XYZ file of C-alpha atoms in Angstrom:
669
model
C 100.981 130.790 120.264
C 103.453 130.411 123.140
C 103.280 127.041 124.898
C 103.050 128.727 128.306
C 99.616 129.861 127.220
C 98.376 126.319 126.771
C 99.658 124.729 129.974
C 96.950 122.835 131.798
C 95.873 123.442 135.342
C 97.553 120.206 136.377
C 100.962 121.344 135.218
C 100.497 124.759 136.770
C 99.368 123.389 140.106
C 102.338 121.020 140.123
C 104.628 124.002 139.702
C 103.336 125.515 142.960
C 105.365 123.000 144.950
C 108.556 124.776 143.882
C 107.336 128.374 143.767
C 107.658 131.164 146.399
C 104.369 132.000 148.151
C 103.534 135.284 146.364
C 104.398 133.871 142.974
C 102.476 130.695 143.851
C 99.313 132.700 144.492
C 99.613 134.302 141.059
C 100.264 130.931 139.433
C 97.286 129.442 141.254
C 95.020 132.182 139.900
C 96.322 131.443 136.371
C 95.759 127.709 136.892
C 92.184 128.271 138.031
C 91.548 130.561 135.060
C 92.856 127.975 132.614
C 90.794 125.266 134.304
C 87.640 127.374 134.088
C 88.380 128.201 130.454
C 88.735 124.497 129.622
C 85.563 123.369 131.390
C 83.229 124.020 128.415
C 85.354 122.023 125.977
C 85.557 119.098 128.403
C 81.787 119.195 128.858
C 81.221 119.442 125.106
C 83.316 116.321 124.572
C 81.029 114.446 126.950
C 77.886 115.905 125.391
C 79.044 114.851 121.922
C 79.460 111.244 123.032
C 75.742 111.101 123.826
C 74.772 113.479 120.987
C 73.197 115.969 123.403
C 72.534 118.603 120.757
C 70.877 121.052 123.114
C 73.864 121.079 125.464
C 76.315 121.327 122.575
C 74.534 124.360 121.170
C 74.510 126.046 124.570
C 78.204 125.463 125.198
C 79.679 126.358 121.828
C 79.476 130.169 122.250
C 81.659 129.837 125.352
C 84.540 128.550 123.220
C 85.113 131.650 121.082
C 88.859 132.242 121.096
C 89.649 128.973 122.915
C 92.561 126.984 121.411
C 90.203 124.053 120.814
C 87.368 126.113 119.354
C 87.416 124.048 116.107
C 86.598 120.927 118.108
C 83.572 122.541 119.720
C 82.280 123.815 116.387
C 82.808 120.403 114.821
C 80.967 118.529 117.584
C 78.028 120.924 117.456
C 77.603 120.671 113.685
C 78.400 116.962 113.412
C 75.691 116.083 115.942
C 73.037 117.719 113.746
C 74.593 117.155 110.335
C 71.396 115.801 108.830
C 69.585 119.048 109.599
C 72.356 121.521 108.796
C 71.968 123.745 105.763
C 74.551 123.727 102.948
C 75.410 127.322 103.882
C 76.150 126.360 107.491
C 78.499 123.674 106.253
C 80.281 125.996 103.854
C 80.633 128.613 106.592
C 82.228 125.985 108.826
C 84.564 124.790 106.074
C 85.637 128.368 105.402
C 86.127 129.370 109.039
C 88.163 126.254 109.921
C 89.844 125.667 106.570
C 92.882 123.416 106.706
C 92.023 121.837 110.048
C 91.397 118.229 110.944
C 87.891 119.216 111.977
C 87.104 120.619 108.532
C 88.270 117.415 106.856
C 86.529 115.133 109.341
C 83.199 116.902 108.917
C 83.558 116.850 105.143
C 84.073 113.060 105.297
C 80.866 112.703 107.307
C 79.021 114.908 104.860
C 80.326 112.914 101.902
C 79.020 109.723 103.508
C 75.619 111.346 103.910
C 75.660 112.603 100.316
C 76.579 109.125 99.111
C 73.762 107.513 101.084
C 71.345 110.098 99.644
C 72.742 109.599 96.112
C 73.328 113.342 95.777
C 76.121 112.896 93.262
C 76.301 116.523 92.149
C 77.157 117.690 95.659
C 79.340 114.631 96.273
C 81.450 115.228 93.168
C 81.812 118.888 94.080
C 83.064 118.185 97.604
C 85.056 114.971 97.160
C 88.169 116.618 95.620
C 88.417 118.842 98.722
C 88.617 115.833 101.080
C 92.295 115.669 101.997
C 92.527 112.584 104.246
C 90.930 110.239 101.747
C 91.292 107.448 104.325
C 87.634 106.480 104.655
C 86.978 103.393 102.517
C 83.243 104.021 102.422
C 83.785 107.511 101.009
C 86.168 106.102 98.430
C 83.619 103.471 97.409
C 80.920 106.109 97.026
C 83.360 108.028 94.828
C 83.899 104.943 92.658
C 80.140 104.428 92.453
C 79.662 108.049 91.343
C 82.384 107.585 88.734
C 80.780 104.419 87.377
C 77.329 105.973 87.225
C 78.630 109.053 85.430
C 80.784 107.372 82.799
C 80.091 103.648 82.901
C 83.747 102.947 83.669
C 84.464 99.449 84.985
C 86.212 100.084 88.310
C 85.383 96.653 89.711
C 88.982 95.935 90.706
C 89.195 99.045 92.886
C 85.824 98.427 94.545
C 86.698 94.780 95.112
C 89.995 95.630 96.821
C 88.252 98.034 99.188
C 85.187 95.888 99.880
C 87.006 92.637 100.521
C 89.422 94.345 102.911
C 86.656 95.556 105.236
C 86.245 93.550 108.439
C 82.633 94.579 109.040
C 79.534 95.128 106.894
C 79.671 98.471 105.089
C 77.058 100.474 103.217
C 79.245 102.490 100.831
C 81.274 99.648 99.336
C 78.247 97.342 99.297
C 76.355 99.984 97.284
C 79.181 100.265 94.759
C 79.460 96.475 94.515
C 75.698 96.129 94.043
C 75.708 98.512 91.076
C 78.701 96.796 89.478
C 77.123 93.369 89.949
C 73.972 94.674 88.268
C 75.739 96.371 85.358
C 78.705 94.153 84.505
C 78.427 90.411 83.770
C 80.716 88.211 85.826
C 80.791 90.414 88.911
C 78.701 87.942 90.907
C 81.997 86.282 91.829
C 83.007 89.373 93.787
C 79.905 89.121 95.975
C 80.359 85.397 96.596
C 83.989 85.972 97.524
C 82.933 88.596 100.035
C 80.422 86.105 101.441
C 83.107 83.414 101.760
C 85.376 85.741 103.687
C 82.509 86.719 105.947
C 81.689 83.069 106.676
C 85.258 82.029 107.435
C 85.648 85.007 109.774
C 82.331 84.314 111.546
C 80.589 87.460 110.248
C 77.096 86.372 109.265
C 75.988 89.951 108.576
C 78.697 90.281 105.927
C 77.612 86.987 104.375
C 73.971 88.029 104.225
C 74.714 91.483 102.830
C 76.910 90.044 100.071
C 74.580 87.206 99.077
C 71.622 89.607 98.945
C 73.341 91.306 96.004
C 73.145 88.179 93.845
C 70.075 86.282 95.006
C 66.786 86.987 96.740
C 65.349 85.671 99.977
C 68.464 83.798 101.100
C 68.535 84.962 104.731
C 66.759 81.904 106.143
C 68.959 79.512 104.180
C 72.129 81.326 105.297
C 70.998 81.211 108.918
C 70.441 77.465 108.608
C 73.891 76.972 107.071
C 75.469 79.084 109.786
C 73.753 77.186 112.617
C 74.062 73.650 111.212
C 76.260 73.313 108.119
C 76.442 69.535 108.485
C 72.692 69.135 108.122
C 72.603 71.303 105.011
C 75.404 69.263 103.413
C 73.788 65.950 104.319
C 70.508 67.058 102.741
C 72.148 68.412 99.586
C 72.972 65.668 97.080
C 73.621 67.723 93.970
C 75.315 71.048 93.309
C 75.212 71.543 89.582
C 74.118 75.184 89.437
C 76.757 77.834 90.245
C 74.571 79.360 92.972
C 74.086 75.981 94.668
C 77.823 75.300 94.547
C 78.423 78.607 96.296
C 75.963 77.708 99.066
C 77.680 74.331 99.433
C 81.029 76.129 99.594
C 79.685 78.431 102.314
C 78.476 75.408 104.278
C 81.865 73.704 103.950
C 83.591 76.916 105.011
C 81.349 77.185 108.059
C 82.022 73.543 108.907
C 85.760 74.181 108.550
C 85.510 77.118 110.941
C 83.816 74.895 113.527
C 85.637 71.590 112.919
C 88.382 71.433 110.267
C 88.767 67.657 110.579
C 85.071 67.082 109.881
C 85.213 69.496 106.935
C 88.207 67.613 105.494
C 86.207 64.387 105.576
C 83.137 66.072 104.062
C 84.853 67.766 101.114
C 86.472 64.485 100.124
C 83.105 62.888 99.548
C 82.636 61.842 95.957
C 79.775 64.241 95.206
C 81.790 67.317 96.186
C 84.924 66.121 94.406
C 82.840 65.653 91.269
C 80.612 68.731 91.429
C 82.667 71.582 92.934
C 85.144 73.422 90.732
C 88.859 73.319 91.418
C 88.706 76.952 92.558
C 85.863 76.246 94.995
C 87.576 73.176 96.430
C 90.912 74.992 96.741
C 89.308 77.855 98.653
C 87.641 75.428 101.055
C 90.904 73.532 101.553
C 92.512 76.905 102.264
C 89.996 77.527 105.055
C 90.418 73.990 106.426
C 94.197 74.407 106.441
C 93.969 77.860 108.010
C 91.727 76.683 110.844
C 93.923 73.635 111.439
C 97.043 75.818 111.487
C 95.405 78.206 113.946
C 94.823 75.203 116.204
C 98.493 74.172 115.705
C 97.407 70.858 114.202
C 100.206 68.940 112.432
C 97.704 67.988 109.702
C 97.497 71.599 108.466
C 100.170 71.331 105.718
C 98.504 68.201 104.356
C 95.169 69.976 104.151
C 96.685 72.917 102.294
C 98.404 70.516 99.890
C 95.035 69.210 98.662
C 94.176 72.581 97.121
C 95.979 74.845 94.694
C 97.784 77.748 96.354
C 97.092 79.990 93.359
C 93.333 79.639 94.039
C 93.520 80.568 97.731
C 93.051 83.873 99.538
C 96.071 85.770 100.875
C 95.072 84.920 104.453
C 95.115 81.209 103.582
C 98.599 81.592 102.101
C 99.851 83.317 105.252
C 98.652 80.416 107.389
C 100.041 77.934 104.866
C 103.475 79.437 105.470
C 103.018 79.282 109.240
C 101.854 75.685 109.254
C 104.667 74.643 106.919
C 107.279 76.407 109.056
C 106.018 74.690 112.185
C 106.396 71.263 110.574
C 109.629 72.012 108.709
C 108.145 71.841 105.193
C 110.280 74.437 103.471
C 109.150 73.458 99.972
C 105.582 74.364 100.949
C 106.812 77.657 102.424
C 108.294 78.431 99.027
C 105.142 77.386 97.157
C 102.939 79.567 99.379
C 105.125 82.664 99.173
C 105.442 82.296 95.405
C 101.640 82.200 95.155
C 101.306 85.487 97.063
C 100.711 88.745 95.252
C 103.832 90.901 94.835
C 102.486 93.305 97.477
C 101.924 90.561 100.063
C 105.245 88.868 99.344
C 107.019 92.218 99.826
C 105.777 92.500 103.430
C 108.720 91.959 105.828
C 107.235 88.766 107.290
C 106.816 86.975 103.994
C 109.894 88.491 102.351
C 111.993 87.016 105.164
C 110.468 83.541 105.037
C 110.517 83.547 101.233
C 114.238 84.318 101.388
C 114.835 81.593 103.979
C 112.938 79.076 101.842
C 115.022 80.016 98.792
C 118.213 79.515 100.804
C 117.035 76.023 101.696
C 117.200 75.169 97.989
C 120.863 74.242 98.261
C 120.944 72.694 94.796
C 120.169 75.978 93.065
C 122.771 78.733 92.973
C 120.180 81.066 91.478
C 117.780 80.453 94.399
C 120.628 81.047 96.846
C 121.499 84.347 95.182
C 117.841 85.418 95.162
C 117.504 84.584 98.842
C 120.572 86.599 99.817
C 119.401 89.531 97.696
C 116.026 89.557 99.449
C 117.714 89.517 102.855
C 119.996 92.385 101.864
C 117.005 94.459 100.740
C 115.195 93.728 104.010
C 118.052 94.057 106.502
C 117.783 97.031 108.901
C 116.879 97.813 112.503
C 113.329 98.869 111.591
C 111.591 95.753 112.854
C 111.612 92.117 113.902
C 112.157 90.468 110.534
C 114.435 93.234 109.348
C 116.741 92.472 112.306
C 116.558 88.730 111.670
C 117.564 89.416 108.073
C 120.623 91.276 109.347
C 121.639 88.304 111.447
C 121.097 85.852 108.586
C 123.657 87.930 106.692
C 126.051 87.896 109.647
C 125.543 91.578 110.454
C 125.553 92.761 114.082
C 122.571 94.695 115.381
C 123.818 98.125 116.423
C 122.137 101.479 116.794
C 122.205 103.461 113.548
C 123.960 106.794 113.286
C 121.880 109.737 114.428
C 120.473 112.043 111.750
C 121.738 115.580 111.360
C 120.587 117.609 114.364
C 117.404 119.604 113.943
C 117.849 123.298 113.351
C 116.145 125.926 115.484
C 114.039 126.888 112.454
C 112.831 123.293 112.034
C 111.906 123.068 115.704
C 110.160 126.436 115.607
C 108.133 125.375 112.571
C 106.861 122.305 114.427
C 106.096 124.334 117.551
C 104.140 126.866 115.493
C 102.076 124.267 113.619
C 98.422 124.916 114.591
C 97.398 121.273 114.310
C 100.229 120.112 116.562
C 99.453 122.904 119.024
C 95.813 121.855 119.254
C 96.802 118.211 119.607
C 99.157 118.955 122.510
C 96.570 121.102 124.212
C 93.859 118.436 123.867
C 96.129 115.711 125.260
C 97.174 117.895 128.191
C 93.625 118.576 129.325
C 92.578 114.945 129.097
C 91.141 114.785 125.573
C 93.742 112.246 124.472
C 91.709 110.506 121.701
C 90.951 113.850 120.071
C 94.537 115.006 120.459
C 95.936 111.824 118.958
C 93.596 112.018 115.966
C 94.551 115.631 115.291
C 98.259 114.877 115.716
C 98.113 111.926 113.320
C 96.148 113.935 110.785
C 98.647 116.791 110.927
C 101.707 114.567 110.503
C 100.318 111.897 108.176
C 97.324 113.116 106.197
C 97.071 116.903 105.990
C 99.287 116.883 102.947
C 99.415 113.996 100.484
C 102.022 111.494 101.637
C 102.373 113.169 105.010
C 105.228 115.275 106.343
C 108.734 114.807 104.974
C 111.398 113.189 107.148
C 112.798 116.398 108.615
C 109.342 117.678 109.525
C 108.501 114.328 111.118
C 111.683 114.443 113.198
C 110.822 117.978 114.322
C 107.256 116.981 115.229
C 108.542 113.930 117.098
C 111.011 116.130 118.958
C 108.162 118.449 119.961
C 106.239 115.476 121.363
C 109.324 114.162 123.172
C 110.043 117.531 124.765
C 106.472 117.640 126.042
C 106.553 114.075 127.371
C 103.954 112.840 124.866
C 105.924 109.668 124.295
C 103.446 107.764 122.145
C 103.332 110.559 119.542
C 107.099 110.952 119.808
C 107.616 107.264 118.949
C 104.879 106.876 116.355
C 105.821 110.057 114.498
C 109.512 109.239 114.395
C 108.735 105.730 113.144
C 107.264 107.225 109.973
C 110.569 108.573 108.661
C 111.715 106.734 105.545
C 115.345 107.610 104.896
C 116.636 108.260 108.426
C 116.219 106.696 111.853
C 116.480 108.640 115.096
C 116.809 105.784 117.548
C 116.622 108.080 120.595
C 113.185 109.276 119.470
C 111.975 105.813 118.551
C 113.251 104.178 121.725
C 113.068 106.770 124.511
C 113.803 105.822 128.111
C 111.608 107.887 130.433
C 111.782 107.130 134.163
C 115.173 105.520 133.564
C 116.355 105.542 137.145
C 113.191 103.838 138.416
C 113.060 101.232 135.641
C 116.751 100.312 135.680
C 117.054 100.237 139.460
C 113.945 98.094 139.945
C 114.930 95.733 137.112
C 118.390 95.153 138.525
C 117.010 94.605 142.024
C 114.962 91.619 140.894
C 117.286 90.267 138.211
C 115.520 91.468 135.073
C 117.157 92.830 131.953
C 116.108 96.518 131.903
C 116.094 96.378 128.096
C 113.384 93.689 128.300
C 111.349 95.829 130.669
C 111.669 98.847 128.388
C 110.842 96.722 125.364
C 107.652 95.582 127.043
C 106.590 99.016 128.348
C 107.120 100.529 124.896
C 104.691 98.011 123.453
C 102.212 98.040 126.344
C 101.644 101.736 126.931
C 104.084 103.789 124.864
C 104.986 105.317 128.272
C 101.542 106.860 128.755
C 101.198 107.122 132.526
C 97.404 107.021 132.610
C 96.983 104.427 129.860
C 93.980 102.174 130.385
C 93.011 99.307 128.097
C 89.482 98.296 127.137
C 89.755 95.304 129.489
C 90.890 97.397 132.450
C 94.692 97.110 132.440
C 96.334 100.240 133.854
C 99.486 102.300 133.839
C 102.896 102.044 132.231
C 102.999 98.255 132.397
C 99.264 97.741 131.789
C 98.550 95.585 134.818
C 95.103 94.077 135.357
C 93.480 94.735 138.776
C 93.379 91.056 139.811
C 96.962 90.546 138.665
C 98.035 93.629 140.619
C 96.466 92.338 143.844
C 97.987 88.882 143.414
C 101.453 90.230 142.559
C 101.417 92.765 145.395
C 101.032 89.891 147.862
C 103.722 87.826 146.145
C 106.323 90.596 146.243
C 105.456 91.723 149.777
C 103.902 95.055 148.862
C 101.879 95.724 151.974
C 98.790 97.939 152.217
C 98.277 97.829 148.446
C 95.049 99.473 147.286
C 93.584 99.160 143.745
C 94.118 102.862 142.975
C 97.820 102.496 143.783
C 98.368 100.825 140.430
C 98.205 104.269 138.808
C 101.190 105.418 140.845
C 104.269 105.213 138.629
C 106.613 103.576 141.139
C 103.979 101.074 142.237
C 103.061 100.224 138.666
C 106.699 99.577 137.790
C 107.213 97.489 140.942
C 104.166 95.304 140.309
C 104.661 95.075 136.547
C 108.311 94.074 136.804
C 107.528 91.751 139.697
C 104.915 89.915 137.679
C 107.144 89.817 134.585
C 109.947 88.271 136.636
C 107.631 85.584 138.028
C 106.351 84.811 134.515
C 109.875 84.711 133.070
C 111.053 82.348 135.793
C 108.069 80.057 135.224
C 109.130 79.737 131.569
C 112.784 79.121 132.456
C 113.926 82.503 131.197
C 112.394 82.195 127.704
C 111.641 85.783 126.700
C 109.227 84.956 123.827
C 107.099 82.703 126.051
C 107.110 85.222 128.899
C 106.082 88.045 126.552
C 103.220 85.934 125.219
C 102.177 85.122 128.784
C 102.240 88.790 129.787
C 99.898 89.598 126.899
C 97.600 86.557 126.703
C 97.933 84.968 130.138
C 100.382 82.196 131.115
C 98.054 79.300 130.324
C 97.978 79.889 126.578
C 101.724 79.827 125.802
C 101.964 76.619 127.833
C 99.565 75.090 125.315
C 101.180 76.798 122.324
C 104.634 75.402 123.137
C 103.223 71.892 122.671
C 103.133 68.750 124.764
C 105.756 66.014 125.099
C 106.793 64.889 121.634
C 106.005 68.201 119.954
C 108.837 69.682 117.862
C 111.461 72.106 119.140
C 111.663 75.033 116.741
C 113.222 78.427 116.205
C 111.428 80.872 118.465
C 110.793 83.074 115.413
C 108.814 80.192 113.878
C 107.014 79.613 117.179
C 106.134 83.321 117.472
C 104.842 83.460 113.890
C 102.506 80.556 114.721
C 100.913 82.191 117.771
C 97.187 81.853 116.986
C 96.166 85.286 118.323
C 96.956 88.169 115.957
C 97.496 90.629 118.802
C 99.797 88.341 120.789
C 101.780 87.300 117.710
C 102.457 90.942 116.877
C 103.152 91.727 120.538
C 105.803 89.032 121.007
C 107.699 90.055 117.890
C 107.629 93.752 118.763
C 108.641 93.266 122.403
C 111.667 91.171 121.390
C 112.684 93.625 118.650
C 112.266 96.525 121.086
C 114.356 94.709 123.681
C 117.216 94.181 121.249
C 117.383 97.871 120.308
C 117.090 98.995 123.930
C 119.950 96.673 124.858
C 122.082 98.227 122.130
C 121.252 101.693 123.458
C 121.836 100.837 127.109
C 125.084 98.893 126.633
C 126.509 100.604 123.550
C 127.337 97.133 122.214
C 126.164 95.005 119.281
C 123.214 92.762 120.073
C 121.598 89.561 118.811
C 117.859 89.148 118.423
C 118.291 85.460 117.658
C 120.085 84.909 120.961
C 117.155 86.426 122.841
C 114.693 84.354 120.876
C 116.388 81.008 121.281
C 114.205 77.992 120.578
C 110.816 76.885 121.856
C 109.501 73.410 122.456
C 107.592 71.384 125.036
C 108.698 71.525 128.650
C 110.837 68.635 129.777
C 108.417 66.025 131.099
C 110.711 65.355 134.068
C 110.938 69.030 135.063
C 108.752 70.444 137.804
C 106.103 72.809 136.426
C 106.234 76.140 138.237
C 104.068 79.211 138.144
C 100.812 77.310 137.743
C 99.124 79.794 140.064
C 100.074 82.789 137.919
C 96.972 84.797 136.966
């Protein structure tokens, strides 16, 4: 299919501005035709959201031959999946074989088959499910395997179930059967309940406990609402089940008040009656909650339990709390206690290496630390760049890969999944387009596309101005890095000119935009932030007044030039209020300026490496945001200047504001 065929009405109408009158009339007729042709698919997307089955059925015949026909067929059948006949499903799978829609509908059907315990049909269809990314489907598959052969696949079910953030039927069903059939599996359910309690998910707690004991809902509600009362009333905990309820109460108390929980668990009856594993887990939660509140007591709390008995999330926060207080020996203990997979993650590999290098008395530890840094060092991310600098290596842009051939580009352009994805994005069905794009590049074949195919797909997205898919696709390459794809600079004249006018580093602005919106012009967050720089309405109004932007109207924020002006204006005001500290300003841009003022500490708090400060940001989103914005900035600076850069120099150090200095920017929204 030629791409001229799938241009949207918006692009065609825009072309009229530069087209002679006669040709413009012809183009206008084509634009109207395309718009009319797309109307049914747009309406079907809306009807599917509300599961209007009657409207879906009426609209689907209008999509015969439309580029997005598979989407219409999928929506129509998905909305009435419970009533569809097996033949209808097989006809759909045959007609749209190899598409995202075929695989997505099969996943939904497999979930239904699992819920209905139709294992014959499930086992027949499961091998045809290509994505294999739905954890519930995978758990149903493990349940079917166990029922058929009696195999003990507890470890696989446990890994899937414990990783889920919300209550889930498929993995809970598999866990329930394994608990029933295999002695000792009660521990898996209690562990799931502990994680639910420490993450404030009572539904998870109740679902897990229901697998091992009856009629516990009222008791769990009481523990959740008032753990202190339960603990005061409970004098003995001899039975394993009672100890688990006590542990849940201590965990809930730790979530609410870690200091009170630390006092409670040190009472003689709990020291005598709880096992070392139970006490260590509770101390892990107490330490985690204290570390999240940036309490200096956190390392001491962690030290009262055994790291080997703690959850991986506890160990992560043990490292953070130890870094913040300069306890490198505890950093080493925590990273050593991690599983090999967790310790191999760039964050923990870097801090494990740094902790080894602090062991100056051991040449072996020094050599191990340097080896870890060498394995990590690259320009792929925040800690990879820090590893480079620890080794004394400059941060420069990597050499470009071999140029794509015309055949490679043509193959990407002819890929049906990529074509549908581009078409969907162009007509405003961005979520559907993104899902189809990601499926085509990452999941259609096991392991995803190879590096050359990924580069070609990324190039296709870049050439069509779909910058988020350009970046995300290129980032998946393993052996090569195309820095121009990963760090594009759309709207360069506007961004650079505006940045220089107000004294901002354009690399910092680009680093922030890349993280905020991936250069999607009409990006809108769930909380209402808009445009390239994701500016909130109230912030836009306030900043417009501050920078003298007269006659500003709320809808103006969607104008590219206005969005850049307001976004950079606000960023400059935030940066100035934090005395030019890029990590603090990035945190303020994401979480509001009040929070990083608290996170930097009050008078007397320690001054620390900004990398340590960033790793201790309590909010997961903001922590990730700060690190990515600063890494982005460093690479953009290398691209813009053509010179080696330092991430560490941009990070600097973070500590409390000088008590004698005048606090500015207190009115920042």
